[in-house]
PDB file of C-alpha atoms in Angstrom:
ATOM      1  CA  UNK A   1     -52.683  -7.582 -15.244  1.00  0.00           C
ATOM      2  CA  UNK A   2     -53.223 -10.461 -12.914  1.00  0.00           C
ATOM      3  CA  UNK A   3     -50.735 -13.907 -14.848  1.00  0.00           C
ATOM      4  CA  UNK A   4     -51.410 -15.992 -11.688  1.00  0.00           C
ATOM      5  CA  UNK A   5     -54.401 -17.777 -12.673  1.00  0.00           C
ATOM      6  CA  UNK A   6     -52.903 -18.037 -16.346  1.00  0.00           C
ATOM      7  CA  UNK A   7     -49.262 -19.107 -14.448  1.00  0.00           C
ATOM      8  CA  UNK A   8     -50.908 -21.634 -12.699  1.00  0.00           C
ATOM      9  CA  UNK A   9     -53.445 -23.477 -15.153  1.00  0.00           C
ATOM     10  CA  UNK A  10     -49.703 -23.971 -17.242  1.00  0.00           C
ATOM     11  CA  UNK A  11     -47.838 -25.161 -14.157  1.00  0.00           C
ATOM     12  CA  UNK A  12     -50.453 -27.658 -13.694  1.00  0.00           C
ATOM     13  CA  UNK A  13     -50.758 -28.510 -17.111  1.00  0.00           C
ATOM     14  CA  UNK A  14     -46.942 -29.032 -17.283  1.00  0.00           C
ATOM     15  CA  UNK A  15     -47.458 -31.450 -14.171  1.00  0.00           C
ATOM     16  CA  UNK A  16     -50.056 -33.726 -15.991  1.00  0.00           C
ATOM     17  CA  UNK A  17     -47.633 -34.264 -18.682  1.00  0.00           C
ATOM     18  CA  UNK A  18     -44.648 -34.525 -17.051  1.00  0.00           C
ATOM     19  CA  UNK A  19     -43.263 -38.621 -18.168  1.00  0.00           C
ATOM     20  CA  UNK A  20     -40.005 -39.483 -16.569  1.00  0.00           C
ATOM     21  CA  UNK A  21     -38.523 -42.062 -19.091  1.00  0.00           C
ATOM     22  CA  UNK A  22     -35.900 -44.838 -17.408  1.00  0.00           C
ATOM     23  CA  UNK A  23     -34.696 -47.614 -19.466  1.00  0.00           C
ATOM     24  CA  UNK A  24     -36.019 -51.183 -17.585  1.00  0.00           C
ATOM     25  CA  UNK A  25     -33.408 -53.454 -19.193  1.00  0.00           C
ATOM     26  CA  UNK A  26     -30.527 -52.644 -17.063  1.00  0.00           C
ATOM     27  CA  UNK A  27     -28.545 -51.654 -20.239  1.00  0.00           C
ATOM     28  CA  UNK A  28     -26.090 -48.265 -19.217  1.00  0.00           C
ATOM     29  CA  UNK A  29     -25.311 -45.605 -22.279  1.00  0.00           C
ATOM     30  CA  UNK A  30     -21.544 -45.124 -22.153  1.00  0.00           C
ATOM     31  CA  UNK A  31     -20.448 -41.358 -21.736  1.00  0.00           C
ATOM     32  CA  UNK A  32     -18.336 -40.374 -24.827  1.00  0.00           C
ATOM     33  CA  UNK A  33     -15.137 -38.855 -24.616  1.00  0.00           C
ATOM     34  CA  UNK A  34     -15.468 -34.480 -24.727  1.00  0.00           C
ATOM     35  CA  UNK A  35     -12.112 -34.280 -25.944  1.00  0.00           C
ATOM     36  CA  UNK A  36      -9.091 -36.215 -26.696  1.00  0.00           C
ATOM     37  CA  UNK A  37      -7.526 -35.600 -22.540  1.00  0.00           C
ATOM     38  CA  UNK A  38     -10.833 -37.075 -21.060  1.00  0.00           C
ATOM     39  CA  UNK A  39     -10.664 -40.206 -22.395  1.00  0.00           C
ATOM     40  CA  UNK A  40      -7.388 -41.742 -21.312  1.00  0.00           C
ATOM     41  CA  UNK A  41      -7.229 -44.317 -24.786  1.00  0.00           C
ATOM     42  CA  UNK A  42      -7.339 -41.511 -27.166  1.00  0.00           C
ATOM     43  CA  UNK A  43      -4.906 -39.033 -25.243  1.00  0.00           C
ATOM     44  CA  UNK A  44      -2.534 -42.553 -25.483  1.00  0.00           C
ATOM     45  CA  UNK A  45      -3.362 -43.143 -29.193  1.00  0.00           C
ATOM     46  CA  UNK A  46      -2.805 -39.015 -29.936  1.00  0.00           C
ATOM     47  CA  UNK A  47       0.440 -39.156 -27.876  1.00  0.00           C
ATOM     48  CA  UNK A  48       1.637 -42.023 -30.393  1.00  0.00           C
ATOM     49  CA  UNK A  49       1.398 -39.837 -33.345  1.00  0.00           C
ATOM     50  CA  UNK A  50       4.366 -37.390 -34.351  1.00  0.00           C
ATOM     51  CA  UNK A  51       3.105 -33.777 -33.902  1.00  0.00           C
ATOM     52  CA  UNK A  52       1.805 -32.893 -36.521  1.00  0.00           C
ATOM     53  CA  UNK A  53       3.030 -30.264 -39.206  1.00  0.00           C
ATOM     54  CA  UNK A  54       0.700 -27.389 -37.964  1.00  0.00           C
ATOM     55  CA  UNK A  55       2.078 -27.878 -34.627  1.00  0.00           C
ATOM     56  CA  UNK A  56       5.641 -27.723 -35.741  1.00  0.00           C
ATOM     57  CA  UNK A  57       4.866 -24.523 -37.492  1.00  0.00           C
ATOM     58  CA  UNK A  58       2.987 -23.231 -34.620  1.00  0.00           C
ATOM     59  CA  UNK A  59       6.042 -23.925 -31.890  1.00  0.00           C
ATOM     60  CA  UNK A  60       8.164 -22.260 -34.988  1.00  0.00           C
ATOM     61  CA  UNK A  61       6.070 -18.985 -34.894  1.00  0.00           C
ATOM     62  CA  UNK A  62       6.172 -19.199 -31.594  1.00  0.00           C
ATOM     63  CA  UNK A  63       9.991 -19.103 -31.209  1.00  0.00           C
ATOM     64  CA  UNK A  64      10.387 -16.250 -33.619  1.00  0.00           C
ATOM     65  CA  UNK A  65       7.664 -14.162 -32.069  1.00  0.00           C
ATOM     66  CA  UNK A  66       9.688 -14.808 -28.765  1.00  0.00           C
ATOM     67  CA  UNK A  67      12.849 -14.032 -30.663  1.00  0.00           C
ATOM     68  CA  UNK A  68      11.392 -10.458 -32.025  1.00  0.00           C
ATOM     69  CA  UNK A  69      10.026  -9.354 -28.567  1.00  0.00           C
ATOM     70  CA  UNK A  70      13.606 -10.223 -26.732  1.00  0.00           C
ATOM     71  CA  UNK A  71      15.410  -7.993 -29.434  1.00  0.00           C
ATOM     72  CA  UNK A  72      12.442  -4.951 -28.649  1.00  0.00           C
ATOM     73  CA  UNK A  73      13.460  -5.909 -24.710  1.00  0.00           C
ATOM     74  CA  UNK A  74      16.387  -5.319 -25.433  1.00  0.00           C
ATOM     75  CA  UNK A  75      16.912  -2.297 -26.889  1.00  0.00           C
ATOM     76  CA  UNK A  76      14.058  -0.743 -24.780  1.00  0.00           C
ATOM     77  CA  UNK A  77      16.030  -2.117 -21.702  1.00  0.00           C
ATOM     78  CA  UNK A  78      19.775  -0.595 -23.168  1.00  0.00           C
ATOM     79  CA  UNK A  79      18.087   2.614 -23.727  1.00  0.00           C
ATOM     80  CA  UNK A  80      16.534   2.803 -19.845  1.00  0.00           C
ATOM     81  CA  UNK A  81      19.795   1.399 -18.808  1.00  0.00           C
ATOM     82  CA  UNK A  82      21.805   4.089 -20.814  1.00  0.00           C
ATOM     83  CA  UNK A  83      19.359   6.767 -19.942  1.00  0.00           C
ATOM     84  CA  UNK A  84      19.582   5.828 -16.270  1.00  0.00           C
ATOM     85  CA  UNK A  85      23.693   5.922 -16.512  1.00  0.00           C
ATOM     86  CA  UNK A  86      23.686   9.627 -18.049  1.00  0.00           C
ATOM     87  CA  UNK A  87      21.351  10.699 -15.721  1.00  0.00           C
ATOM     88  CA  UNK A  88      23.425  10.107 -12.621  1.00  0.00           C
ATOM     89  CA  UNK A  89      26.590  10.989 -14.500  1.00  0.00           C
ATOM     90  CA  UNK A  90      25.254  14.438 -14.759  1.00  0.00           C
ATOM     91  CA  UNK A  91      24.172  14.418 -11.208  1.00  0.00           C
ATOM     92  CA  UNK A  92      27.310  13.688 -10.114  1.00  0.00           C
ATOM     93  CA  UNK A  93      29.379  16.391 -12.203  1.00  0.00           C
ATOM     94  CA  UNK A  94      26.965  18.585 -11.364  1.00  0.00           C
ATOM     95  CA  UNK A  95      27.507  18.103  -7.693  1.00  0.00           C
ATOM     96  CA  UNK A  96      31.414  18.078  -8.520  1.00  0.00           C
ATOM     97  CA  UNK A  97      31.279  21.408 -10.408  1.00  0.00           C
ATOM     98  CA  UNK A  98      29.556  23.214  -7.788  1.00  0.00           C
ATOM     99  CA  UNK A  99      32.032  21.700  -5.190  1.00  0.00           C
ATOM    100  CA  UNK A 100      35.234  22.947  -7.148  1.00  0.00           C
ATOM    101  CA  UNK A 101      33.515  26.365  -7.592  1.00  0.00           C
ATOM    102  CA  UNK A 102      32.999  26.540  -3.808  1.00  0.00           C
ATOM    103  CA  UNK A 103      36.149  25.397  -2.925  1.00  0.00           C
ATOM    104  CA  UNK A 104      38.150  27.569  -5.578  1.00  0.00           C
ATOM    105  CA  UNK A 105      35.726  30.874  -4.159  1.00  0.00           C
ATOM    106  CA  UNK A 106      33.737  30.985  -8.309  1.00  0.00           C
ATOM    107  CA  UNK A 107      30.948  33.792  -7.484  1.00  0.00           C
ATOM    108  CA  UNK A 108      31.578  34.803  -4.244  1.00  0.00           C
ATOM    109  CA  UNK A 109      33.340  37.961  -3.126  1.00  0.00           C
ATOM    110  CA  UNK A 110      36.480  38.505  -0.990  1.00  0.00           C
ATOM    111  CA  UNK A 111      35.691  38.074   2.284  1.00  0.00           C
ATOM    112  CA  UNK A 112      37.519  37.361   5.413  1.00  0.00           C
ATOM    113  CA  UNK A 113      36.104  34.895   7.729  1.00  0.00           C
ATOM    114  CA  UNK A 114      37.397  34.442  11.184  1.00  0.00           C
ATOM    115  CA  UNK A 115      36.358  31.149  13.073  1.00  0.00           C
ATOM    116  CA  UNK A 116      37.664  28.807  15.879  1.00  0.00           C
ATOM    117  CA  UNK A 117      38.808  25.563  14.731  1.00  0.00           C
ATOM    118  CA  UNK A 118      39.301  23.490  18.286  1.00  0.00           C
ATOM    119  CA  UNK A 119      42.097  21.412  19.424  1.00  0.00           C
ATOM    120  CA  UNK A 120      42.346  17.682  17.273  1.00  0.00           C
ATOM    121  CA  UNK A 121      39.320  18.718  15.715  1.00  0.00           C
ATOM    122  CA  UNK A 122      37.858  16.032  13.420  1.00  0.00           C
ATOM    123  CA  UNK A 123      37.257  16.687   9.733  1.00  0.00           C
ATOM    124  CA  UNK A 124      33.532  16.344  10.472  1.00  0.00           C
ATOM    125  CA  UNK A 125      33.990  18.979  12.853  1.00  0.00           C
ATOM    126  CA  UNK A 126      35.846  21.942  11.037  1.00  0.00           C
ATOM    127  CA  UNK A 127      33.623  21.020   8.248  1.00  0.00           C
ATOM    128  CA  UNK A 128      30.389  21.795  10.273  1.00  0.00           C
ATOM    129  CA  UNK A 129      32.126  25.318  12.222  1.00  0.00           C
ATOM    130  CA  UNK A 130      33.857  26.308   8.134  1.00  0.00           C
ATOM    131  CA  UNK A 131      29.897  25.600   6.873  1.00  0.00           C
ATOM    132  CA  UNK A 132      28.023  27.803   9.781  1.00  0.00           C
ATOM    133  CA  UNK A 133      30.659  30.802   9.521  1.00  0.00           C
ATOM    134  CA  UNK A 134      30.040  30.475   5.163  1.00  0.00           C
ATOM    135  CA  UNK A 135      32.989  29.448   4.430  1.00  0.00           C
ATOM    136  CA  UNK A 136      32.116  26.576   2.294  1.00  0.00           C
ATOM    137  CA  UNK A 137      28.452  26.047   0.957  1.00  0.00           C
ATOM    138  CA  UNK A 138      28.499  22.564   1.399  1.00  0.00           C
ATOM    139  CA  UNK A 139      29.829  20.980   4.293  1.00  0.00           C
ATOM    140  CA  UNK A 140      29.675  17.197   2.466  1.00  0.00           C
ATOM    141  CA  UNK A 141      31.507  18.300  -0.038  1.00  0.00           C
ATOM    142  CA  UNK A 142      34.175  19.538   1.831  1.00  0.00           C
ATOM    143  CA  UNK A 143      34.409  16.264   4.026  1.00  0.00           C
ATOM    144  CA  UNK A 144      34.407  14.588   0.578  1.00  0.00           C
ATOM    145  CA  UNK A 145      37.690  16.735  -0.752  1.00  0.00           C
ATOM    146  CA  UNK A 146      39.472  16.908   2.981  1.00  0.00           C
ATOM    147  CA  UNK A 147      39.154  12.637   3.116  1.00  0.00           C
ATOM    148  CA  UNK A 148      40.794  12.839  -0.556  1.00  0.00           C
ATOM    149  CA  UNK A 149      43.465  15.203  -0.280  1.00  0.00           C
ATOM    150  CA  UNK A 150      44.363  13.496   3.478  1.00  0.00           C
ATOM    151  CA  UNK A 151      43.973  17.341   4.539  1.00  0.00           C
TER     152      UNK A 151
END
């Protein structure tokens, strides 16, 4: 199970025949050009050229693949949009609705309430003493109808 002897004796036979090959006559091999954008001559001689018809039918799928995924945008965004506009459309009547039942006494029994309104009282005010005595279930929405009506 011991490789070191074996790992060595090929390390130094690797050594022995190691040749490092440089070229005496001074001559340099020229790099070719990777592709057409490292080698500044052919990127001019490609930019020359018209595009070519693959390209123009490339750029045209492009364009309609663009085209197809704006029309699913847009419906997907109209439908949020729409969704978003019922949704707080309901809110609000619902909010209304229970307002105009409190305020026209739907579901509650006769009672009489006695309370204290004080002198040049603001509508803030009578709102907050009508909402503690349950008078009114929702003091906002009382504020809300007062500022309306100018009561």
């Amino acid at each position: 199970m011991n490789d070191e002897p074996r790992v060595g004796d090929e390390h130094r036979r690797k050594v022995e025949n190691f040749r490092l090959q440089i070229r005496g006559d001074g001559e340099e091999e020229r790099p070719e050009a990777i592709s057409s954008y490292s080698d500044p001559r052919e990127a001019r001689r490609r930019a020359s050229f018209p595009e070519g018809a693959a390209l123009q039918r490339a750029r045209l799928a492009h364009t309609l693949r663009d085209r197809e995924k704006g029309r699913k945008n847009r419906r997907f965004f109209r439908f949020i949009w729409l969704s978003m506009v019922l949704l707080v459309s309901l809110l609000l009547a619902k909010y209304a609705v229970s307002g105009v039942n409190d305020m026209m006494g739907v579901g509650r029994q006769n009672v009489t309430v006695t309370v204290e309104i004080p002198k040049n009282a603001t509508v803030d005010q009578v709102a907050q003493v009508l909402h503690r005595a349950g008078a009114v279930r929702d003091a906002a929405f009382f504020r809300l109808y007062a500022t309306l009506t100018g009561a």
